Amino acid sequence: GVALGKMLGDTGLITLDPGYVNTGACRSDITYIDGDAGILRYRGYPIEELAQNSTFVETSYLLIYGELPNKQQLETFTDQIQRHTMLHEDLKKFFDGFPVDAHPMPVLSSAVSALSTFYQRALDPFDEPNVDLSSVRLLAKVPTIAAYAYKNSIGQPFLYPDNSLGLVENFLRLTFGLPAEPYDVDPDVAKALDMLFILHADHEQNCSTSTVRMVGSSQANLFASISAGINALFGPLHGGANAAVLTMLEGIRDNEGNADEFVRKVKNKEPGVRLMGFGHRVYKNYDPRAAIVRDTARGIIEKLGGGDEMLDIAMRLEEFALHDEYFVERKLYPNVDFYTGLIYQAMGFPTEMFTVLFAIGRLPGWIAHWREMIDDPDTRIGRPRQVYTGPTQREYVGMDQR
Ligand code: ACO
């Protein structure tokens, strides 16, 4: 909706658009979404083709630099990432400062923010080689930080990254490996996780990406901006939804698989009760990422020996919602988060790590947008207006008269 706001000392016309439903904040070459048709493309390439043929590292290059890399470019990029996976020993001490049951998301955002203190000489947002280096450092170190946050929470020692491994393989080993035992990465798990990261890699002006751009518009450095994005992702209406879906499905399972009571609460709009993993600001059709995840879920869950029970509940819930008047009327379809949690759980990740996995996946998108924003001559500091609704001028009232 648009409202007129009378602004003292100003031109007087303000577009009021809570949640920015119809307000564009920038031009962007990175990602195209047609929400009505259920289309998603990165740099013009359909998400389905990237999910099938690309890798997360290659897709990261595509998002950040705009083109698919040639062989040499990919080798160099991969090599750079592999060489930057280690954390400064002093940064590792950070993890001791958090409570043992610390949620890994704030640990991740704090550690990413702290990275800027370790690389103070490489923070100039307009120095491209420095921005390249910061981008690589983030892509390489965020999976290491994420794995350490997990290890810390279960009281296990940190492993050093193995730079002969690819990004996803390294992350799996750092997460699930033990110092004295060899860890063989399951190639099917690595491939599935790599594909899930591709699906999460960008989604134009979502809440966390807009946050990265907003913070960066003040010319704050890349680490500071990405740390802010991680915090935005933490919320249950955004990246936190993948964890919330699992909690919801477990609740239904523990109620003997009966979803009626839950659905009734959703439809009655009881505060805070929503069908998690459903609905999207932009998609008014099936989220193409959700379709890919759903088609992959059963194979990988069965291979890993996870129970199908929860997947069956999820599919029944989807089937119900797709034919129920409430959801049909509002064009609510499964979004990317509806099925991912079930796969992450089968892979052995605890629920708290689900949103961290989303953050690893979304990282190249955040980096690409920050860089596009910094390079764009139209960028101005993000500074929305408001329609003031408080009291007009009042006279100060002394304490004895209140
Ligand atoms: N369950 C039940 N009702 C819903 C849901 C849902 N998941 N999502 C939207 N609705 C209803 C709203 O109550 C509203 O109904 P009304 O018109 O009668 O008032 C209508 O659908 C429109 O919803 P809004 O909240 O206005 O839609 P908005 O675009 O602001 O929100 C959002 C989008 C946040 C994704 C919302 O659909 C939601 O909360 N979904 C559940 C959380 C979730 O899955 N988030 C992940 C998003 S995707 C991502 O981050 C990868």
PDB file of N, CA and C in Angstrom, residues 2 7 15 18 46 53 64 67-68 120 122 127 137 151 164 229 232 242 270 329 335 339 344 356 367 371 385 397:
ATOM      1  N   VAL A   2       0.302   2.325  -0.457  1.00  0.00           N
ATOM      2  CA  VAL A   2       1.025   3.591  -0.467  1.00  0.00           C
ATOM      3  C   VAL A   2       0.271   4.568   0.417  1.00  0.00           C
ATOM      4  N   MET A   7       5.466  15.307   6.358  1.00  0.00           N
ATOM      5  CA  MET A   7       6.757  15.391   7.013  1.00  0.00           C
ATOM      6  C   MET A   7       7.091  16.849   7.264  1.00  0.00           C
ATOM      7  N   THR A  15       6.492   7.061   0.298  1.00  0.00           N
ATOM      8  CA  THR A  15       5.875   5.783  -0.028  1.00  0.00           C
ATOM      9  C   THR A  15       5.997   4.884   1.188  1.00  0.00           C
ATOM     10  N   PRO A  18       5.617  -1.247   4.158  1.00  0.00           N
ATOM     11  CA  PRO A  18       6.215  -2.103   5.188  1.00  0.00           C
ATOM     12  C   PRO A  18       6.629  -3.450   4.599  1.00  0.00           C
ATOM     13  N   PRO A  46      19.372 -21.587 -15.445  1.00  0.00           N
ATOM     14  CA  PRO A  46      18.284 -22.142 -14.620  1.00  0.00           C
ATOM     15  C   PRO A  46      18.838 -22.944 -13.436  1.00  0.00           C
ATOM     16  N   ASN A  53      24.371 -30.012 -12.853  1.00  0.00           N
ATOM     17  CA  ASN A  53      25.673 -30.080 -13.523  1.00  0.00           C
ATOM     18  C   ASN A  53      26.808 -29.343 -12.831  1.00  0.00           C
ATOM     19  N   ILE A  64      29.671 -14.590  -8.154  1.00  0.00           N
ATOM     20  CA  ILE A  64      30.531 -13.463  -7.796  1.00  0.00           C
ATOM     21  C   ILE A  64      31.085 -12.761  -9.034  1.00  0.00           C
ATOM     22  N   GLU A  67      30.306 -14.995 -14.704  1.00  0.00           N
ATOM     23  CA  GLU A  67      30.456 -15.982 -15.784  1.00  0.00           C
ATOM     24  C   GLU A  67      30.846 -17.324 -15.179  1.00  0.00           C
ATOM     25  N   LEU A  68      30.502 -18.405 -15.880  1.00  0.00           N
ATOM     26  CA  LEU A  68      31.036 -19.703 -15.477  1.00  0.00           C
ATOM     27  C   LEU A  68      32.547 -19.666 -15.699  1.00  0.00           C
ATOM     28  N   GLN A 120      42.974  -6.561   9.171  1.00  0.00           N
ATOM     29  CA  GLN A 120      42.685  -5.127   9.169  1.00  0.00           C
ATOM     30  C   GLN A 120      43.299  -4.379   8.005  1.00  0.00           C
ATOM     31  N   ALA A 122      43.378  -5.389   5.044  1.00  0.00           N
ATOM     32  CA  ALA A 122      42.765  -5.780   3.771  1.00  0.00           C
ATOM     33  C   ALA A 122      41.270  -5.506   3.779  1.00  0.00           C
ATOM     34  N   ASP A 127      39.265  -1.534  -2.950  1.00  0.00           N
ATOM     35  CA  ASP A 127      40.497  -2.138  -3.443  1.00  0.00           C
ATOM     36  C   ASP A 127      40.176  -3.569  -3.905  1.00  0.00           C
ATOM     37  N   ARG A 137      38.683 -15.670   1.529  1.00  0.00           N
ATOM     38  CA  ARG A 137      38.831 -15.993   2.958  1.00  0.00           C
ATOM     39  C   ARG A 137      37.483 -16.404   3.554  1.00  0.00           C
ATOM     40  N   LYS A 151      31.656 -28.590  16.862  1.00  0.00           N
ATOM     41  CA  LYS A 151      32.572 -29.392  17.696  1.00  0.00           C
ATOM     42  C   LYS A 151      32.592 -28.856  19.123  1.00  0.00           C
ATOM     43  N   SER A 164      43.764 -31.134   0.977  1.00  0.00           N
ATOM     44  CA  SER A 164      43.657 -31.944  -0.234  1.00  0.00           C
ATOM     45  C   SER A 164      42.185 -32.204  -0.555  1.00  0.00           C
ATOM     46  N   GLY A 229      24.398 -10.107   7.871  1.00  0.00           N
ATOM     47  CA  GLY A 229      23.524 -10.981   7.079  1.00  0.00           C
ATOM     48  C   GLY A 229      23.250 -12.294   7.811  1.00  0.00           C
ATOM     49  N   ALA A 232      20.638 -11.758  10.321  1.00  0.00           N
ATOM     50  CA  ALA A 232      19.301 -11.638   9.705  1.00  0.00           C
ATOM     51  C   ALA A 232      18.758 -13.018   9.331  1.00  0.00           C
ATOM     52  N   ASN A 242      14.198 -23.703   8.440  1.00  0.00           N
ATOM     53  CA  ASN A 242      14.522 -25.121   8.194  1.00  0.00           C
ATOM     54  C   ASN A 242      14.562 -25.921   9.499  1.00  0.00           C
ATOM     55  N   GLU A 270      -3.320 -18.779  15.227  1.00  0.00           N
ATOM     56  CA  GLU A 270      -2.845 -18.616  16.612  1.00  0.00           C
ATOM     57  C   GLU A 270      -1.461 -17.986  16.547  1.00  0.00           C
ATOM     58  N   GLU A 329      -5.983 -20.518  -1.465  1.00  0.00           N
ATOM     59  CA  GLU A 329      -6.386 -19.110  -1.586  1.00  0.00           C
ATOM     60  C   GLU A 329      -5.196 -18.155  -1.466  1.00  0.00           C
ATOM     61  N   ASN A 335       8.389 -24.029   0.451  1.00  0.00           N
ATOM     62  CA  ASN A 335       9.589 -23.308   0.028  1.00  0.00           C
ATOM     63  C   ASN A 335      10.809 -24.214   0.245  1.00  0.00           C
ATOM     64  N   TYR A 339      11.817 -29.395   2.955  1.00  0.00           N
ATOM     65  CA  TYR A 339      12.387 -30.748   2.979  1.00  0.00           C
ATOM     66  C   TYR A 339      13.862 -30.808   3.371  1.00  0.00           C
ATOM     67  N   TYR A 344      19.252 -32.965   6.147  1.00  0.00           N
ATOM     68  CA  TYR A 344      20.341 -32.619   7.072  1.00  0.00           C
ATOM     69  C   TYR A 344      20.339 -33.567   8.275  1.00  0.00           C
ATOM     70  N   VAL A 356      22.897 -22.860  10.031  1.00  0.00           N
ATOM     71  CA  VAL A 356      24.311 -22.644   9.714  1.00  0.00           C
ATOM     72  C   VAL A 356      24.615 -23.181   8.298  1.00  0.00           C
ATOM     73  N   ILE A 367      28.177 -12.298  -0.877  1.00  0.00           N
ATOM     74  CA  ILE A 367      29.423 -11.686  -1.363  1.00  0.00           C
ATOM     75  C   ILE A 367      29.167 -11.011  -2.715  1.00  0.00           C
ATOM     76  N   ARG A 371      29.491  -6.949  -3.469  1.00  0.00           N
ATOM     77  CA  ARG A 371      30.432  -6.446  -4.478  1.00  0.00           C
ATOM     78  C   ARG A 371      29.698  -5.657  -5.565  1.00  0.00           C
ATOM     79  N   ARG A 385      12.847   6.237   4.657  1.00  0.00           N
ATOM     80  CA  ARG A 385      12.114   7.270   5.383  1.00  0.00           C
ATOM     81  C   ARG A 385      11.032   6.613   6.228  1.00  0.00           C
ATOM     82  N   VAL A 397       7.370  17.765  30.893  1.00  0.00           N
ATOM     83  CA  VAL A 397       6.649  17.729  32.160  1.00  0.00           C
ATOM     84  C   VAL A 397       7.629  17.341  33.259  1.00  0.00           C
TER      85      VAL A 397
END
